[in-house]
Amino acid sequence: RIPVHMVEVINKLGRIQRELLQDLGREATPEELAKEMDITPEKVLEIQQYAREPISLDQTIGDEGDSQLGDFIEDSEAVVAVDAVSFTLLQDQLQSVLETLSEREAGVVRLRFGLTDGQPRTLDEIGQVYGVTRERIRQIESKTMSKLRHPSRSQVLRDYLD
């Protein structure tokens, strides 16, 4: 709902917009409207926000009347089938590459990058799991990442880099 005190201001803005459209032959800028109404351009934009007419997502559109406006709004949370399949394949390939490492190396990588539970761990946290210092975990991680960069292992995952 529009506040009662704003209805008059919205009507005045609409009237001035129409007058300036006729005088200028184009839509007036917020600055021009502000000057005419003796308010700031920011206030003009605020009034224009109030004046916008809401529309229903259930509103039918098209000649047939069998579609609704809401049908055409993308669900940004929806998982695209191709992406889901690609992600599953990547997980499988990553798993097979990690299986070429020692149990400790694979475990460090999984924990460091959160591959098991989505929660990346710090060197200290991983060190506590394995009972070694964070420096030793850093060394293991560095050595393991070098191994993973070797073409025999990395080639399998290159297709997923883009």
PDB file of C-alpha atoms in Angstrom:
ATOM      1  CA  ARG A   1       0.000   0.000   0.000  1.00  0.00           C
ATOM      2  CA  ILE A   2       1.057   3.535  -0.722  1.00  0.00           C
ATOM      3  CA  PRO A   3       1.093   5.878   2.280  1.00  0.00           C
ATOM      4  CA  VAL A   4      -1.788   8.356   2.091  1.00  0.00           C
ATOM      5  CA  HIS A   5       0.496  11.400   2.202  1.00  0.00           C
ATOM      6  CA  MET A   6       2.398  10.094  -0.822  1.00  0.00           C
ATOM      7  CA  VAL A   7      -0.616   9.798  -3.149  1.00  0.00           C
ATOM      8  CA  GLU A   8      -0.764  13.562  -3.700  1.00  0.00           C
ATOM      9  CA  VAL A   9       3.000  13.772  -4.286  1.00  0.00           C
ATOM     10  CA  ILE A  10       2.855  10.850  -6.737  1.00  0.00           C
ATOM     11  CA  ASN A  11       0.037  12.520  -8.655  1.00  0.00           C
ATOM     12  CA  LYS A  12       1.987  15.799  -8.786  1.00  0.00           C
ATOM     13  CA  LEU A  13       5.087  13.972 -10.054  1.00  0.00           C
ATOM     14  CA  GLY A  14       3.019  12.243 -12.738  1.00  0.00           C
ATOM     15  CA  ARG A  15       1.526  15.557 -13.870  1.00  0.00           C
ATOM     16  CA  ILE A  16       4.968  17.218 -14.046  1.00  0.00           C
ATOM     17  CA  GLN A  17       6.391  14.215 -15.935  1.00  0.00           C
ATOM     18  CA  ARG A  18       3.645  14.540 -18.570  1.00  0.00           C
ATOM     19  CA  GLU A  19       4.170  18.316 -18.873  1.00  0.00           C
ATOM     20  CA  LEU A  20       7.946  17.952 -19.280  1.00  0.00           C
ATOM     21  CA  LEU A  21       7.453  15.142 -21.798  1.00  0.00           C
ATOM     22  CA  GLN A  22       5.395  17.510 -23.936  1.00  0.00           C
ATOM     23  CA  ASP A  23       7.766  20.454 -23.451  1.00  0.00           C
ATOM     24  CA  LEU A  24      11.034  18.538 -23.934  1.00  0.00           C
ATOM     25  CA  GLY A  25       9.843  15.878 -26.364  1.00  0.00           C
ATOM     26  CA  ARG A  26      11.495  13.184 -24.202  1.00  0.00           C
ATOM     27  CA  GLU A  27      11.298  11.683 -20.746  1.00  0.00           C
ATOM     28  CA  ALA A  28      12.530  14.072 -18.065  1.00  0.00           C
ATOM     29  CA  THR A  29      15.546  13.122 -15.973  1.00  0.00           C
ATOM     30  CA  PRO A  30      15.234  12.851 -12.190  1.00  0.00           C
ATOM     31  CA  GLU A  31      17.259  16.062 -11.928  1.00  0.00           C
ATOM     32  CA  GLU A  32      14.816  17.959 -14.163  1.00  0.00           C
ATOM     33  CA  LEU A  33      11.851  16.612 -12.226  1.00  0.00           C
ATOM     34  CA  ALA A  34      13.523  17.510  -8.929  1.00  0.00           C
ATOM     35  CA  LYS A  35      14.064  21.080 -10.084  1.00  0.00           C
ATOM     36  CA  GLU A  36      10.404  21.444 -11.085  1.00  0.00           C
ATOM     37  CA  MET A  37       9.157  19.961  -7.803  1.00  0.00           C
ATOM     38  CA  ASP A  38      11.764  21.733  -5.654  1.00  0.00           C
ATOM     39  CA  ILE A  39      13.044  18.481  -4.124  1.00  0.00           C
ATOM     40  CA  THR A  40      16.212  16.402  -4.452  1.00  0.00           C
ATOM     41  CA  PRO A  41      16.740  13.927  -7.311  1.00  0.00           C
ATOM     42  CA  GLU A  42      17.000  11.170  -4.700  1.00  0.00           C
ATOM     43  CA  LYS A  43      13.530  12.065  -3.420  1.00  0.00           C
ATOM     44  CA  VAL A  44      12.196  11.896  -7.008  1.00  0.00           C
ATOM     45  CA  LEU A  45      13.570   8.361  -7.341  1.00  0.00           C
ATOM     46  CA  GLU A  46      12.002   7.425  -4.008  1.00  0.00           C
ATOM     47  CA  ILE A  47       8.615   8.753  -5.137  1.00  0.00           C
ATOM     48  CA  GLN A  48       8.915   6.862  -8.416  1.00  0.00           C
ATOM     49  CA  GLN A  49       9.528   3.672  -6.435  1.00  0.00           C
ATOM     50  CA  TYR A  50       6.273   4.236  -4.529  1.00  0.00           C
ATOM     51  CA  ALA A  51       4.402   4.893  -7.773  1.00  0.00           C
ATOM     52  CA  ARG A  52       5.330   1.594  -9.397  1.00  0.00           C
ATOM     53  CA  GLU A  53       2.340  -0.636  -9.940  1.00  0.00           C
ATOM     54  CA  PRO A  54       2.786  -4.154  -8.601  1.00  0.00           C
ATOM     55  CA  ILE A  55       1.781  -6.965 -10.926  1.00  0.00           C
ATOM     56  CA  SER A  56       0.748 -10.482 -10.086  1.00  0.00           C
ATOM     57  CA  LEU A  57       2.924 -13.410 -11.070  1.00  0.00           C
ATOM     58  CA  ASP A  58      -0.358 -15.274 -11.635  1.00  0.00           C
ATOM     59  CA  GLN A  59      -1.341 -12.816 -14.379  1.00  0.00           C
ATOM     60  CA  THR A  60      -2.076 -14.666 -17.618  1.00  0.00           C
ATOM     61  CA  ILE A  61      -0.099 -13.633 -20.668  1.00  0.00           C
ATOM     62  CA  GLY A  62      -0.053 -14.557 -24.324  1.00  0.00           C
ATOM     63  CA  ASP A  63      -2.829 -14.931 -26.877  1.00  0.00           C
ATOM     64  CA  GLU A  64      -3.901 -18.339 -25.615  1.00  0.00           C
ATOM     65  CA  GLY A  65      -4.040 -17.213 -21.991  1.00  0.00           C
ATOM     66  CA  ASP A  66      -2.502 -20.509 -20.934  1.00  0.00           C
ATOM     67  CA  SER A  67       0.740 -19.044 -19.557  1.00  0.00           C
ATOM     68  CA  GLN A  68       1.355 -17.039 -16.440  1.00  0.00           C
ATOM     69  CA  LEU A  69       4.008 -14.388 -15.894  1.00  0.00           C
ATOM     70  CA  GLY A  70       5.527 -16.476 -13.087  1.00  0.00           C
ATOM     71  CA  ASP A  71       6.207 -19.285 -15.582  1.00  0.00           C
ATOM     72  CA  PHE A  72       8.871 -17.129 -17.243  1.00  0.00           C
ATOM     73  CA  ILE A  73      10.844 -16.196 -14.136  1.00  0.00           C
ATOM     74  CA  GLU A  74      14.016 -18.228 -13.778  1.00  0.00           C
ATOM     75  CA  ASP A  75      14.576 -20.140 -10.568  1.00  0.00           C
ATOM     76  CA  SER A  76      18.174 -19.201  -9.792  1.00  0.00           C
ATOM     77  CA  GLU A  77      18.303 -21.947  -7.147  1.00  0.00           C
ATOM     78  CA  ALA A  78      17.326 -24.721  -9.557  1.00  0.00           C
ATOM     79  CA  VAL A  79      20.080 -27.131 -10.523  1.00  0.00           C
ATOM     80  CA  VAL A  80      20.568 -27.473 -14.266  1.00  0.00           C
ATOM     81  CA  ALA A  81      20.649 -31.164 -15.207  1.00  0.00           C
ATOM     82  CA  VAL A  82      23.855 -30.795 -17.237  1.00  0.00           C
ATOM     83  CA  ASP A  83      25.594 -29.117 -14.302  1.00  0.00           C
ATOM     84  CA  ALA A  84      24.450 -31.822 -11.898  1.00  0.00           C
ATOM     85  CA  VAL A  85      25.750 -34.595 -14.163  1.00  0.00           C
ATOM     86  CA  SER A  86      29.014 -32.740 -14.755  1.00  0.00           C
ATOM     87  CA  PHE A  87      29.474 -32.241 -11.009  1.00  0.00           C
ATOM     88  CA  THR A  88      28.865 -35.936 -10.332  1.00  0.00           C
ATOM     89  CA  LEU A  89      31.379 -36.915 -13.011  1.00  0.00           C
ATOM     90  CA  LEU A  90      33.916 -34.481 -11.560  1.00  0.00           C
ATOM     91  CA  GLN A  91      33.466 -35.995  -8.104  1.00  0.00           C
ATOM     92  CA  ASP A  92      34.000 -39.478  -9.531  1.00  0.00           C
ATOM     93  CA  GLN A  93      37.135 -38.407 -11.423  1.00  0.00           C
ATOM     94  CA  LEU A  94      38.478 -36.574  -8.377  1.00  0.00           C
ATOM     95  CA  GLN A  95      37.870 -39.648  -6.235  1.00  0.00           C
ATOM     96  CA  SER A  96      39.769 -41.844  -8.689  1.00  0.00           C
ATOM     97  CA  VAL A  97      42.705 -39.390  -8.761  1.00  0.00           C
ATOM     98  CA  LEU A  98      42.799 -39.226  -4.953  1.00  0.00           C
ATOM     99  CA  GLU A  99      42.878 -43.028  -4.807  1.00  0.00           C
ATOM    100  CA  THR A 100      46.296 -42.889  -6.520  1.00  0.00           C
ATOM    101  CA  LEU A 101      47.687 -41.090  -3.448  1.00  0.00           C
ATOM    102  CA  SER A 102      48.583 -42.501  -0.064  1.00  0.00           C
ATOM    103  CA  GLU A 103      45.791 -42.574   2.503  1.00  0.00           C
ATOM    104  CA  ARG A 104      47.377 -39.720   4.460  1.00  0.00           C
ATOM    105  CA  GLU A 105      47.935 -37.529   1.367  1.00  0.00           C
ATOM    106  CA  ALA A 106      44.373 -38.043   0.161  1.00  0.00           C
ATOM    107  CA  GLY A 107      43.037 -37.369   3.665  1.00  0.00           C
ATOM    108  CA  VAL A 108      44.980 -34.115   3.954  1.00  0.00           C
ATOM    109  CA  VAL A 109      43.671 -32.914   0.572  1.00  0.00           C
ATOM    110  CA  ARG A 110      40.088 -33.917   1.425  1.00  0.00           C
ATOM    111  CA  LEU A 111      40.218 -32.056   4.739  1.00  0.00           C
ATOM    112  CA  ARG A 112      42.108 -29.030   3.425  1.00  0.00           C
ATOM    113  CA  PHE A 113      39.638 -28.411   0.601  1.00  0.00           C
ATOM    114  CA  GLY A 114      36.489 -29.651   2.351  1.00  0.00           C
ATOM    115  CA  LEU A 115      35.872 -32.422  -0.172  1.00  0.00           C
ATOM    116  CA  THR A 116      34.041 -34.662   2.280  1.00  0.00           C
ATOM    117  CA  ASP A 117      31.778 -32.244   4.126  1.00  0.00           C
ATOM    118  CA  GLY A 118      32.146 -28.912   2.307  1.00  0.00           C
ATOM    119  CA  GLN A 119      34.066 -27.446   5.248  1.00  0.00           C
ATOM    120  CA  PRO A 120      37.720 -26.610   4.425  1.00  0.00           C
ATOM    121  CA  ARG A 121      40.039 -27.123   7.395  1.00  0.00           C
ATOM    122  CA  THR A 122      43.060 -25.130   8.520  1.00  0.00           C
ATOM    123  CA  LEU A 123      46.540 -26.609   8.694  1.00  0.00           C
ATOM    124  CA  ASP A 124      46.245 -26.603  12.512  1.00  0.00           C
ATOM    125  CA  GLU A 125      42.966 -28.532  12.458  1.00  0.00           C
ATOM    126  CA  ILE A 126      44.363 -31.134  10.075  1.00  0.00           C
ATOM    127  CA  GLY A 127      47.536 -31.376  12.173  1.00  0.00           C
ATOM    128  CA  GLN A 128      45.423 -32.216  15.223  1.00  0.00           C
ATOM    129  CA  VAL A 129      43.626 -34.984  13.303  1.00  0.00           C
ATOM    130  CA  TYR A 130      46.919 -36.577  12.258  1.00  0.00           C
ATOM    131  CA  GLY A 131      48.845 -35.719  15.423  1.00  0.00           C
ATOM    132  CA  VAL A 132      51.507 -33.645  13.641  1.00  0.00           C
ATOM    133  CA  THR A 133      52.389 -29.954  13.370  1.00  0.00           C
ATOM    134  CA  ARG A 134      50.789 -27.584  10.905  1.00  0.00           C
ATOM    135  CA  GLU A 135      54.192 -27.230   9.226  1.00  0.00           C
ATOM    136  CA  ARG A 136      54.270 -30.978   8.573  1.00  0.00           C
ATOM    137  CA  ILE A 137      50.740 -30.795   7.135  1.00  0.00           C
ATOM    138  CA  ARG A 138      51.841 -27.884   4.926  1.00  0.00           C
ATOM    139  CA  GLN A 139      54.738 -30.000   3.641  1.00  0.00           C
ATOM    140  CA  ILE A 140      52.438 -32.965   2.956  1.00  0.00           C
ATOM    141  CA  GLU A 141      49.950 -30.689   1.204  1.00  0.00           C
ATOM    142  CA  SER A 142      52.691 -29.108  -0.919  1.00  0.00           C
ATOM    143  CA  LYS A 143      54.143 -32.475  -1.928  1.00  0.00           C
ATOM    144  CA  THR A 144      50.676 -33.862  -2.682  1.00  0.00           C
ATOM    145  CA  MET A 145      49.670 -30.862  -4.791  1.00  0.00           C
ATOM    146  CA  SER A 146      52.868 -31.303  -6.818  1.00  0.00           C
ATOM    147  CA  LYS A 147      51.909 -34.928  -7.399  1.00  0.00           C
ATOM    148  CA  LEU A 148      48.403 -33.888  -8.456  1.00  0.00           C
ATOM    149  CA  ARG A 149      49.817 -31.390 -10.966  1.00  0.00           C
ATOM    150  CA  HIS A 150      51.693 -34.166 -12.759  1.00  0.00           C
ATOM    151  CA  PRO A 151      50.123 -34.760 -16.200  1.00  0.00           C
ATOM    152  CA  SER A 152      49.411 -38.413 -15.437  1.00  0.00           C
ATOM    153  CA  ARG A 153      46.980 -37.311 -12.714  1.00  0.00           C
ATOM    154  CA  SER A 154      45.923 -33.812 -13.744  1.00  0.00           C
ATOM    155  CA  GLN A 155      44.965 -34.625 -17.339  1.00  0.00           C
ATOM    156  CA  VAL A 156      41.822 -36.404 -16.139  1.00  0.00           C
ATOM    157  CA  LEU A 157      40.598 -33.223 -14.417  1.00  0.00           C
ATOM    158  CA  ARG A 158      41.600 -30.655 -17.074  1.00  0.00           C
ATOM    159  CA  ASP A 159      38.247 -30.931 -18.873  1.00  0.00           C
ATOM    160  CA  TYR A 160      36.522 -29.465 -15.807  1.00  0.00           C
ATOM    161  CA  LEU A 161      38.611 -26.278 -15.794  1.00  0.00           C
ATOM    162  CA  ASP A 162      36.839 -23.456 -17.605  1.00  0.00           C
TER     163      ASP A 162
END
